[in-house]
mmCIF file of C-alpha atoms and ligand atoms in Angstrom:
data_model
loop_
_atom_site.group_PDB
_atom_site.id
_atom_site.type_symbol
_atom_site.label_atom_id
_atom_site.label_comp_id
_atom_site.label_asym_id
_atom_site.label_seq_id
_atom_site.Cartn_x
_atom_site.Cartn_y
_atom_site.Cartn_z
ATOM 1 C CA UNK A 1 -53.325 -13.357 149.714
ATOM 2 C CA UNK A 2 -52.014 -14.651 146.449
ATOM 3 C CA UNK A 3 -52.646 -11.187 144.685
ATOM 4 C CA UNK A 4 -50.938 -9.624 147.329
ATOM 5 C CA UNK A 5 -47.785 -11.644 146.738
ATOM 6 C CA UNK A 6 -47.875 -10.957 142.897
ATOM 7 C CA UNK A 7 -48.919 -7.976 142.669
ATOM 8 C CA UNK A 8 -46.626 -5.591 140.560
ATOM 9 C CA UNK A 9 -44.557 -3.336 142.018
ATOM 10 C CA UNK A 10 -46.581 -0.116 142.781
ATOM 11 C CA UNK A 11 -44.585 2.624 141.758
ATOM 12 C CA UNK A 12 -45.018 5.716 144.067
ATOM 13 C CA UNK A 13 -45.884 8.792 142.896
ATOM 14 C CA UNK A 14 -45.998 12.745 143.881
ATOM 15 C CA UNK A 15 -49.034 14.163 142.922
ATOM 16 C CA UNK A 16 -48.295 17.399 143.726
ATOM 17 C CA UNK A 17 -46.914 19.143 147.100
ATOM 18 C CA UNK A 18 -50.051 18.059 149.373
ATOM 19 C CA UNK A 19 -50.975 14.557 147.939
ATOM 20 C CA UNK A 20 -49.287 11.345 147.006
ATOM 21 C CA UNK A 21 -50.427 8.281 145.559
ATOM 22 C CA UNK A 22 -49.096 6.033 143.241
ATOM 23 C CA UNK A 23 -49.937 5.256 139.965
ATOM 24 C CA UNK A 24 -52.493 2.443 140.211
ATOM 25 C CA UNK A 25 -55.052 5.142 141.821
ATOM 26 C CA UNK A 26 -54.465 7.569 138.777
ATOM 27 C CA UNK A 27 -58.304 7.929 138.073
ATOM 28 C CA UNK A 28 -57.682 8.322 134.746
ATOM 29 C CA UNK A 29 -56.478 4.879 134.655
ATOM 30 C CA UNK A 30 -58.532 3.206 136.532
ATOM 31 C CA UNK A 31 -61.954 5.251 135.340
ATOM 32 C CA UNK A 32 -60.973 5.241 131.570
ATOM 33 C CA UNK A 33 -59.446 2.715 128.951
ATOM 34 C CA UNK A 34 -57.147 2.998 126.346
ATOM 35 C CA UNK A 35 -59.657 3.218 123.984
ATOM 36 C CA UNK A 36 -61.972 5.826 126.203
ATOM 37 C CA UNK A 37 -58.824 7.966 126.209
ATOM 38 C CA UNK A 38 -58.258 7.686 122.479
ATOM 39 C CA UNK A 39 -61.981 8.507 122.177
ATOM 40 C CA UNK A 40 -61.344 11.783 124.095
ATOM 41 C CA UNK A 41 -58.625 12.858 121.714
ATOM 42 C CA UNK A 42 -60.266 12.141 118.708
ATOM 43 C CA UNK A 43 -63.276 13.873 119.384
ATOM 44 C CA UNK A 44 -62.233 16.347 121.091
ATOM 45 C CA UNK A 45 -60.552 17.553 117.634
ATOM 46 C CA UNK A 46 -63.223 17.200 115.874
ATOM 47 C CA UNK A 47 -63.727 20.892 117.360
ATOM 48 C CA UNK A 48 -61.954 23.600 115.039
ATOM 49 C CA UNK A 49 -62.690 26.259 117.867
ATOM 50 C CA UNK A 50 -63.316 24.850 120.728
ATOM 51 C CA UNK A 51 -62.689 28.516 122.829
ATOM 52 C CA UNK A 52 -65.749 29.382 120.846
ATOM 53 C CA UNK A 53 -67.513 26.678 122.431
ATOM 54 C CA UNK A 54 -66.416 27.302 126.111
ATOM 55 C CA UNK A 55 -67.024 30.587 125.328
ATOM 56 C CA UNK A 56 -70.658 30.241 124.678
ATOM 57 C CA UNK A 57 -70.704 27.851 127.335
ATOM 58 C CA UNK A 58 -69.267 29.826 129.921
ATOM 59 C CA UNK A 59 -71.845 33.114 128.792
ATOM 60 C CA UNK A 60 -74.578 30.810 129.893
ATOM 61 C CA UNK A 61 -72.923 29.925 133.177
ATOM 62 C CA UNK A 62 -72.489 33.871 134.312
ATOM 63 C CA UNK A 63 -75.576 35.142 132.971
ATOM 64 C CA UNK A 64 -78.203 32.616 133.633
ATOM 65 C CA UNK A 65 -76.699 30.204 136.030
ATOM 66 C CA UNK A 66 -74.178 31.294 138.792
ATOM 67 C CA UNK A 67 -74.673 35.180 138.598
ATOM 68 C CA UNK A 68 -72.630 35.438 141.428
ATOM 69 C CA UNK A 69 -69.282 34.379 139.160
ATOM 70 C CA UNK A 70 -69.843 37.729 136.972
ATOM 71 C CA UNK A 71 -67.823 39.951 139.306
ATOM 72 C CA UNK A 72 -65.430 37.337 140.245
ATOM 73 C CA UNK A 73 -64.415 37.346 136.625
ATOM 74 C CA UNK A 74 -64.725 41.216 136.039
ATOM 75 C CA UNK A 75 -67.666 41.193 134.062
ATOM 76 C CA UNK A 76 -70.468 42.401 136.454
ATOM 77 C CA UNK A 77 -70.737 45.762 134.801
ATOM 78 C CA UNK A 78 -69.951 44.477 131.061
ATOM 79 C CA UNK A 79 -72.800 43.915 128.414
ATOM 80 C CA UNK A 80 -73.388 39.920 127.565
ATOM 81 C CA UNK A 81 -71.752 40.751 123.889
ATOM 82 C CA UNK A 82 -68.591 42.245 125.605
ATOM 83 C CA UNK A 83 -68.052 39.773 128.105
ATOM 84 C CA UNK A 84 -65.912 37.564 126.022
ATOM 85 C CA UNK A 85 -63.646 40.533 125.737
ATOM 86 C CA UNK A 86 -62.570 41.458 129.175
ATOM 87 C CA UNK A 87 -59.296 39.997 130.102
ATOM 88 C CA UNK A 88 -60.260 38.186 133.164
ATOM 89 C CA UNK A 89 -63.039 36.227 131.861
ATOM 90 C CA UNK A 90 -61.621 36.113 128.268
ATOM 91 C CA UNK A 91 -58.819 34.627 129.911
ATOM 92 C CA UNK A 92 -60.305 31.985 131.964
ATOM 93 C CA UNK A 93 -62.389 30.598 128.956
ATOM 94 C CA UNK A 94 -58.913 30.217 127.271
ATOM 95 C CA UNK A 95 -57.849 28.616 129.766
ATOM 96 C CA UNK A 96 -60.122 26.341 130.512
ATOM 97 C CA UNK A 97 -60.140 25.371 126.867
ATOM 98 C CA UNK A 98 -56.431 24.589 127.225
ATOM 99 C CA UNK A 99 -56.772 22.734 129.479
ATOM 100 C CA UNK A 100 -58.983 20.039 128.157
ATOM 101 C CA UNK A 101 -56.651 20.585 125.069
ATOM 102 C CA UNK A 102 -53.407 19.461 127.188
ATOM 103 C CA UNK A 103 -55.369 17.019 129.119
ATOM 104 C CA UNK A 104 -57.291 15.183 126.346
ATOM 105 C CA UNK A 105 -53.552 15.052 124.538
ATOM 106 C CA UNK A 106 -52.021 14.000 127.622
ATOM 107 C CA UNK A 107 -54.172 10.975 128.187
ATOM 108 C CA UNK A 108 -55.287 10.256 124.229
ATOM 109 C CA UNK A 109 -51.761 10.929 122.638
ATOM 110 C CA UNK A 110 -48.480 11.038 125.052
ATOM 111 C CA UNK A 111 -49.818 8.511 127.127
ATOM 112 C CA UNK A 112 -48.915 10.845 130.131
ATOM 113 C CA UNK A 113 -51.822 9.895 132.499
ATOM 114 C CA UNK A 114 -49.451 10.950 135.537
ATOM 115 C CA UNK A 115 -48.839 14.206 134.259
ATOM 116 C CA UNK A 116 -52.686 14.856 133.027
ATOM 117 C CA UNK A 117 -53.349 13.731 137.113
ATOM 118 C CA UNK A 118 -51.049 16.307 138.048
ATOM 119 C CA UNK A 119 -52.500 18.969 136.117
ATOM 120 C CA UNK A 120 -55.873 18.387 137.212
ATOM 121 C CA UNK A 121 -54.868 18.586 140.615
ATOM 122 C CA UNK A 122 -52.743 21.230 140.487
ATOM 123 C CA UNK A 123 -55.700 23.430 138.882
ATOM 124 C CA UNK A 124 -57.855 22.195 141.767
ATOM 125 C CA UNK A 125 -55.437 23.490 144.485
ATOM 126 C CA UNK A 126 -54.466 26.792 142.170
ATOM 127 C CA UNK A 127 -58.287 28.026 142.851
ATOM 128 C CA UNK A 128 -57.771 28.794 146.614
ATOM 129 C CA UNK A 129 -55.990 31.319 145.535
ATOM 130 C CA UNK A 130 -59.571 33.060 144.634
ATOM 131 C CA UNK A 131 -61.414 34.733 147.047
ATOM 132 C CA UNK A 132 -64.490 34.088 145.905
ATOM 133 C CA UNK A 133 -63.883 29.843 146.348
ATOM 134 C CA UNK A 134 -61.925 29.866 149.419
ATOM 135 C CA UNK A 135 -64.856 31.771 151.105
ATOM 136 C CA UNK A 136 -67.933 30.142 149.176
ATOM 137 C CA UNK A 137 -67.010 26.128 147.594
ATOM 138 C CA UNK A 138 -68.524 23.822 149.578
ATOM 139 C CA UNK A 139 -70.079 25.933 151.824
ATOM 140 C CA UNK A 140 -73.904 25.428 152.087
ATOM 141 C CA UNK A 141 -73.437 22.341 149.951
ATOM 142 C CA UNK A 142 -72.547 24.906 146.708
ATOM 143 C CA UNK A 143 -69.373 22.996 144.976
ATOM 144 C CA UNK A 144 -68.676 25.285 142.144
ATOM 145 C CA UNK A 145 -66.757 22.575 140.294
ATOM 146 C CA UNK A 146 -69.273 20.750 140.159
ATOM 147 C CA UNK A 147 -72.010 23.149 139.237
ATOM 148 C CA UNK A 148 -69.531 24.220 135.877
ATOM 149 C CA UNK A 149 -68.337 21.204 134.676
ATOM 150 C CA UNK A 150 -72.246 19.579 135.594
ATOM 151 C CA UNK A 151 -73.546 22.455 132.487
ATOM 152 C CA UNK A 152 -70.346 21.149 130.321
ATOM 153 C CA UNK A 153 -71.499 17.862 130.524
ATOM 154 C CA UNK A 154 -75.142 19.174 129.249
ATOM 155 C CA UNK A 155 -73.325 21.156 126.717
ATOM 156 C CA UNK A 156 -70.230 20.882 125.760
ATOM 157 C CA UNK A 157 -70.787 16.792 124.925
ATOM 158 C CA UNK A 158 -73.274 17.099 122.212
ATOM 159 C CA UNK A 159 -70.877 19.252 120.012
ATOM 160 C CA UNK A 160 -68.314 16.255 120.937
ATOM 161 C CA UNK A 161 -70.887 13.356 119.682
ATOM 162 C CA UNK A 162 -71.837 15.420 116.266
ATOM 163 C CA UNK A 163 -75.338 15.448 117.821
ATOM 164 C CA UNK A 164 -74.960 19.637 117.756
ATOM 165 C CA UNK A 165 -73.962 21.386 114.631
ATOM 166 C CA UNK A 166 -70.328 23.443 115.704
ATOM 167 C CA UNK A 167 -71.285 27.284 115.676
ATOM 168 C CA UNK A 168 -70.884 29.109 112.950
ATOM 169 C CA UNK A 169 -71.259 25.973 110.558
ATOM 170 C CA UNK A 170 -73.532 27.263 107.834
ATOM 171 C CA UNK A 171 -70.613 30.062 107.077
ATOM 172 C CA UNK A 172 -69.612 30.119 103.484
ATOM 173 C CA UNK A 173 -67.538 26.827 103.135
ATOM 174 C CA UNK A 174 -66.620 26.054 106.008
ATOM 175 C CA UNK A 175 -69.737 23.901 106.544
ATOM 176 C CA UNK A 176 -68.659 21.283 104.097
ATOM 177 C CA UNK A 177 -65.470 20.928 105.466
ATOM 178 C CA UNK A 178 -66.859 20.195 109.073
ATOM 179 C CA UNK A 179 -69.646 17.802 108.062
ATOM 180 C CA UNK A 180 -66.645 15.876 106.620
ATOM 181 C CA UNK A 181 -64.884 16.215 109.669
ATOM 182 C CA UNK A 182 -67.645 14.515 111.486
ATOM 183 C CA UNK A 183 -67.675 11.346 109.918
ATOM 184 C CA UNK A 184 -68.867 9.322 112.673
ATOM 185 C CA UNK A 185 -66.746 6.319 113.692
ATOM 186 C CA UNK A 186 -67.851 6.496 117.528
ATOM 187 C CA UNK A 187 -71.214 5.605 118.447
ATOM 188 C CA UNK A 188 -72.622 9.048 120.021
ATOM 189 C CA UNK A 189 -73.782 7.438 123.651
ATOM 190 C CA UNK A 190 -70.057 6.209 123.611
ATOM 191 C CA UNK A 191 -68.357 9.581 123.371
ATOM 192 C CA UNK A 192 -71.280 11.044 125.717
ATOM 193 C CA UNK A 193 -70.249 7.799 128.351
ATOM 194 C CA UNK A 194 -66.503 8.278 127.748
ATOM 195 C CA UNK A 195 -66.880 12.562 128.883
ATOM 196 C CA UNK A 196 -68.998 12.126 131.136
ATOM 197 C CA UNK A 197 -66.615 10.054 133.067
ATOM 198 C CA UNK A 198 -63.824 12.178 132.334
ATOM 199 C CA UNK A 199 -65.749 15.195 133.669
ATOM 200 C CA UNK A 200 -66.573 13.073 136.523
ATOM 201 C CA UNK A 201 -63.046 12.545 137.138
ATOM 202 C CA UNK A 202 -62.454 16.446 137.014
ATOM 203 C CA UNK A 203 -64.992 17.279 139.317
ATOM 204 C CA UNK A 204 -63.807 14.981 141.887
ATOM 205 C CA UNK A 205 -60.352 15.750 141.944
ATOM 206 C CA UNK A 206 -60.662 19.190 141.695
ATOM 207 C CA UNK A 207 -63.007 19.139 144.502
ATOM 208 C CA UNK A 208 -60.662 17.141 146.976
ATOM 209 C CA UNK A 209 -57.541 18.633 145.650
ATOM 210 C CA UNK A 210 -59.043 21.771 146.309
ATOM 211 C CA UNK A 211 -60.100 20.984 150.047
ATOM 212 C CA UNK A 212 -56.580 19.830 150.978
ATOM 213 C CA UNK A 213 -54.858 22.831 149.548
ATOM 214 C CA UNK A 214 -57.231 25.038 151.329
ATOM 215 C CA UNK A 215 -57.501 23.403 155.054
ATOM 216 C CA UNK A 216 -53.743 23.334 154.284
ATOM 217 C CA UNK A 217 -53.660 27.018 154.008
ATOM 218 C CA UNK A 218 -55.885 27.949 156.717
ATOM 219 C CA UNK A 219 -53.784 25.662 159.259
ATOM 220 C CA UNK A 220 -50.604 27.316 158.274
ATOM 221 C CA UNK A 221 -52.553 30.750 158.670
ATOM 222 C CA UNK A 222 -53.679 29.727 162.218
ATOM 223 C CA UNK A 223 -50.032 28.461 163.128
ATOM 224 C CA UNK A 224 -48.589 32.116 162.342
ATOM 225 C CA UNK A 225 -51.568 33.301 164.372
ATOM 226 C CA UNK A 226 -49.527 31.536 167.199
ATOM 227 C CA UNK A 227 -46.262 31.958 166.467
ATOM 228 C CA UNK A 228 -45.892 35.189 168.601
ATOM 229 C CA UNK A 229 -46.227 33.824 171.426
ATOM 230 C CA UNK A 230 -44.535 30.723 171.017
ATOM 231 C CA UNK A 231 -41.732 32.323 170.156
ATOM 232 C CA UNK A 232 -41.344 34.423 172.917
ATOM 233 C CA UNK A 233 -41.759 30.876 175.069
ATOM 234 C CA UNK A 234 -38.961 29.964 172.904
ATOM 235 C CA UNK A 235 -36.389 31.604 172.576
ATOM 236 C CA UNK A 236 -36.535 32.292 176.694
ATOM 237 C CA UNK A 237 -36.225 28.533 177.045
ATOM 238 C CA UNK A 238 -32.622 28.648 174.430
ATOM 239 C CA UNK A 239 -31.503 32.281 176.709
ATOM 240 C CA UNK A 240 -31.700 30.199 179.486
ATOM 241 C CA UNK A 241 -30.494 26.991 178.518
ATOM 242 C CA UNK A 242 -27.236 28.993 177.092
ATOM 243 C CA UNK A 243 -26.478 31.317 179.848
ATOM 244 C CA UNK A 244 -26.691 27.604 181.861
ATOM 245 C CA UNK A 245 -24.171 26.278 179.777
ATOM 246 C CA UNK A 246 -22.204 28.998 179.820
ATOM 247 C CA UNK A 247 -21.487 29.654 183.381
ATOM 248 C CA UNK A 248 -20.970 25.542 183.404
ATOM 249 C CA UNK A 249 -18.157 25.798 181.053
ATOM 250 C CA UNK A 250 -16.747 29.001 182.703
ATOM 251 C CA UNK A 251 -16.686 27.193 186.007
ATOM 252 C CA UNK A 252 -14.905 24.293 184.595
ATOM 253 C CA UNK A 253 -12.515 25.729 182.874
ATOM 254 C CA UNK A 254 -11.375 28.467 186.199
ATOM 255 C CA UNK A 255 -10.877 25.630 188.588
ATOM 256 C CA UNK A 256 -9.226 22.883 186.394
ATOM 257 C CA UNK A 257 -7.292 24.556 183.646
ATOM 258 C CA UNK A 258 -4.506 26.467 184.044
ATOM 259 C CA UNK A 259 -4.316 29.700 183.162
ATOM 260 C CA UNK A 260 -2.463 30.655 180.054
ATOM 261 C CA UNK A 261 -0.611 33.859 179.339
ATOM 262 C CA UNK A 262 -2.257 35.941 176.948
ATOM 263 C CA UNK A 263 -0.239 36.401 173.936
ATOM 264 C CA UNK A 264 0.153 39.514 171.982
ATOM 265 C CA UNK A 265 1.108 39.911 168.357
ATOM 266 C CA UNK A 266 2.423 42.532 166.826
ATOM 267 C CA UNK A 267 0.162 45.252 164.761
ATOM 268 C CA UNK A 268 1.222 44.146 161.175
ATOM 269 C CA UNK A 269 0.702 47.900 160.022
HETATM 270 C C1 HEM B 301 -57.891 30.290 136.611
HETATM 271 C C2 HEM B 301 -59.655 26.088 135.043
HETATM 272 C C3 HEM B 301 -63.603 26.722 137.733
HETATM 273 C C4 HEM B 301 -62.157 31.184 138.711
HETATM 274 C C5 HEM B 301 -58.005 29.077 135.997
HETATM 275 C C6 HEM B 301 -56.981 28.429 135.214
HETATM 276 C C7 HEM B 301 -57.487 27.262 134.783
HETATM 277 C C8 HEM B 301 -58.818 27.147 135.278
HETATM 278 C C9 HEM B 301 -56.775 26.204 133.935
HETATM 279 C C10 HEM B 301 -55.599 29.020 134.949
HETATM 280 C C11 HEM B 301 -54.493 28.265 135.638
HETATM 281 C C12 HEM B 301 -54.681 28.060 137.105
HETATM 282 O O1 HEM B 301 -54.911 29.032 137.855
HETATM 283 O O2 HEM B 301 -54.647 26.892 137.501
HETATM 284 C C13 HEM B 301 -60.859 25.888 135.666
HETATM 285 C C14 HEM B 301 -61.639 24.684 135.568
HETATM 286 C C15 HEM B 301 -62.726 24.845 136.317
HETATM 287 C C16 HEM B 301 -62.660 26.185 136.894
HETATM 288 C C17 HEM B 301 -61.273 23.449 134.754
HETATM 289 C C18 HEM B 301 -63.775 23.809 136.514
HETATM 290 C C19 HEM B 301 -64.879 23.961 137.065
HETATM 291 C C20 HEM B 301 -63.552 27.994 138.233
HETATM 292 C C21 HEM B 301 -64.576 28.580 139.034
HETATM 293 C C22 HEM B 301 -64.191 29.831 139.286
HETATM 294 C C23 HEM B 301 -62.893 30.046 138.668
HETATM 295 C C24 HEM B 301 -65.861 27.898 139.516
HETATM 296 C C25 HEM B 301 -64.987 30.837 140.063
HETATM 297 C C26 HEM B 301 -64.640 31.398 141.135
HETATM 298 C C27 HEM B 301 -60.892 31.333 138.202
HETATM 299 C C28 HEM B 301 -60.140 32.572 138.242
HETATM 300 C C29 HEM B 301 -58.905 32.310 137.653
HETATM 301 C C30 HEM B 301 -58.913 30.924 137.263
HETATM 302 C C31 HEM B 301 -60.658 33.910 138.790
HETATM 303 C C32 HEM B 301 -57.762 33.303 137.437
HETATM 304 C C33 HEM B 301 -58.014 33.978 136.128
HETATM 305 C C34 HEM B 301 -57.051 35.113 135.885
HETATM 306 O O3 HEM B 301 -56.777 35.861 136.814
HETATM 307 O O4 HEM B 301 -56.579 35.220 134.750
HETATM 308 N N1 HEM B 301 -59.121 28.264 136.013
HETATM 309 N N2 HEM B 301 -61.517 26.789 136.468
HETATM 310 N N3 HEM B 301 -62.551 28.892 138.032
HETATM 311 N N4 HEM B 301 -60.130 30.365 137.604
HETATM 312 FE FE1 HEM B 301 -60.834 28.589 137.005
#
């Protein structure tokens, strides 16, 4: 009862158009400290091309895991060494490496945990907008979310803990300078604890923000399926209702006022 009484003031917050919490539930703050958040910043620079990365990562994903995802991002006809080239797919991997870019700063650097919340949610909601996932997630227990982010956590976190050598690191010079970069000063099952949270995180509220946006979307859809008819109900009901009040006031006003005589102006022209 006591903590009831002193708890602090829970500051509400809109997290985005279909959800709203307030800032105590930001995942990010409960699931992660200060320190787990600094972690993700600091290691997460420790990659000099981290599109390369996703890149590889997301090759893997298309050829040998989820086939299916080739056509949704154009490359079903496209040669594995081409892939990265075509705009759609190309595009997404940036993306996606942006976006752990923004969100790693948001919660390591800014301090902006609301705003990384937001963004994570927003992305969620922004994939109904594919076919391919408003037709498929979820749907014989397949949550696509989960299935990429699961391989990142496999792949993307040993690059993050130093355990994997960054590609391309035995290129004239630039090997040095990355070993030094990789000086270690967090323990490697730390930074693979600290992601795998964070990934957790993503999965979960892309997932649900996802869901919302979606059953939000098909309710709206089945309203307009509706609407025809109900508006046809409608707007007889407001005919009716104002050809009532009509002849009420036109009966009033012929028995109890008296009639005025209609003036006329002259034309002006
Ligand atoms: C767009 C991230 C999974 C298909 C995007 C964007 C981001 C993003 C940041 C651009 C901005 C936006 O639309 O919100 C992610 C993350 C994923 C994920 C973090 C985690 C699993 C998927 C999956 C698919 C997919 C499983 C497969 C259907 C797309 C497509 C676009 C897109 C087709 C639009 C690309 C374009 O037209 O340029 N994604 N995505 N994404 N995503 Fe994802």
């Amino acid at each position: 009862m006591g903590a009831s009484i002193c708890a602090p003031n829970k500051k509400k917050t809109q997290v985005g158009a279909s959800w709203v919490g307030n800032d105590t539930e930001n995942p990010f703050d409960t699931g992660l400290s200060k320190k787990d958040r600094t972690c993700l910043r600091d290691t997460f620079q420790r990659l000099e091309e981290p599109k390369e990365i996703v890149g590889l990562i997301f090759l893997d994903i298309v050829n040998d895991i989820e086939p299916d995802l080739k056509k949704v991002f154009g490359v079903d006809r496209a040669p594995r060494s081409q892939m990265l080239k075509m705009p759609k797919f190309g595009g997404h991997v940036a993306r996606f490496a942006d976006l752990l870019d923004q969100l790693t700063s948001m919660l390591g650097y800014t301090e902006n945990l609301t705003g990384a919340w937001q963004l994570v949610r927003k992305t969620g909601r922004s994939h109904v907008r594919q076919q391919f996932l408003e037709e498929n997630q979820n749907q014989l227990n397949k949550n696509y979310f989960d299935i990429v982010i699961n391989i990142f956590i496999h792949r993307l976190i040993p690059y993050l803990t130093g355990e994997q050598e960054l590609p391309n690191n035995n290129a004239e010079g630039g090997g040095e300078q990355r070993k030094v970069r990789f000086v270690q000063n967090y323990q490697p099952a730390q930074v693979h604890d600290v992601w795998k949270r964070f990934f957790q995180i993503m999965i979960a509220q892309m997932t649900d923000s996802f869901e919302l946006e979606r059953a939000k979307q098909r309710n709206a859809q089945s309203q307009k399926a509706l609407a025809p008819h109900q508006h046809v109900e409608q707007s007889e009901r407001k005919k009716k209702k104002i050809q009532e009040k009509q002849s009420e006031i036109e009966n009033t006003a012929s028995s109890n006022e008296p009639k005025e005589q209609e003036q006329m102006f002259e034309d002006p022209f």
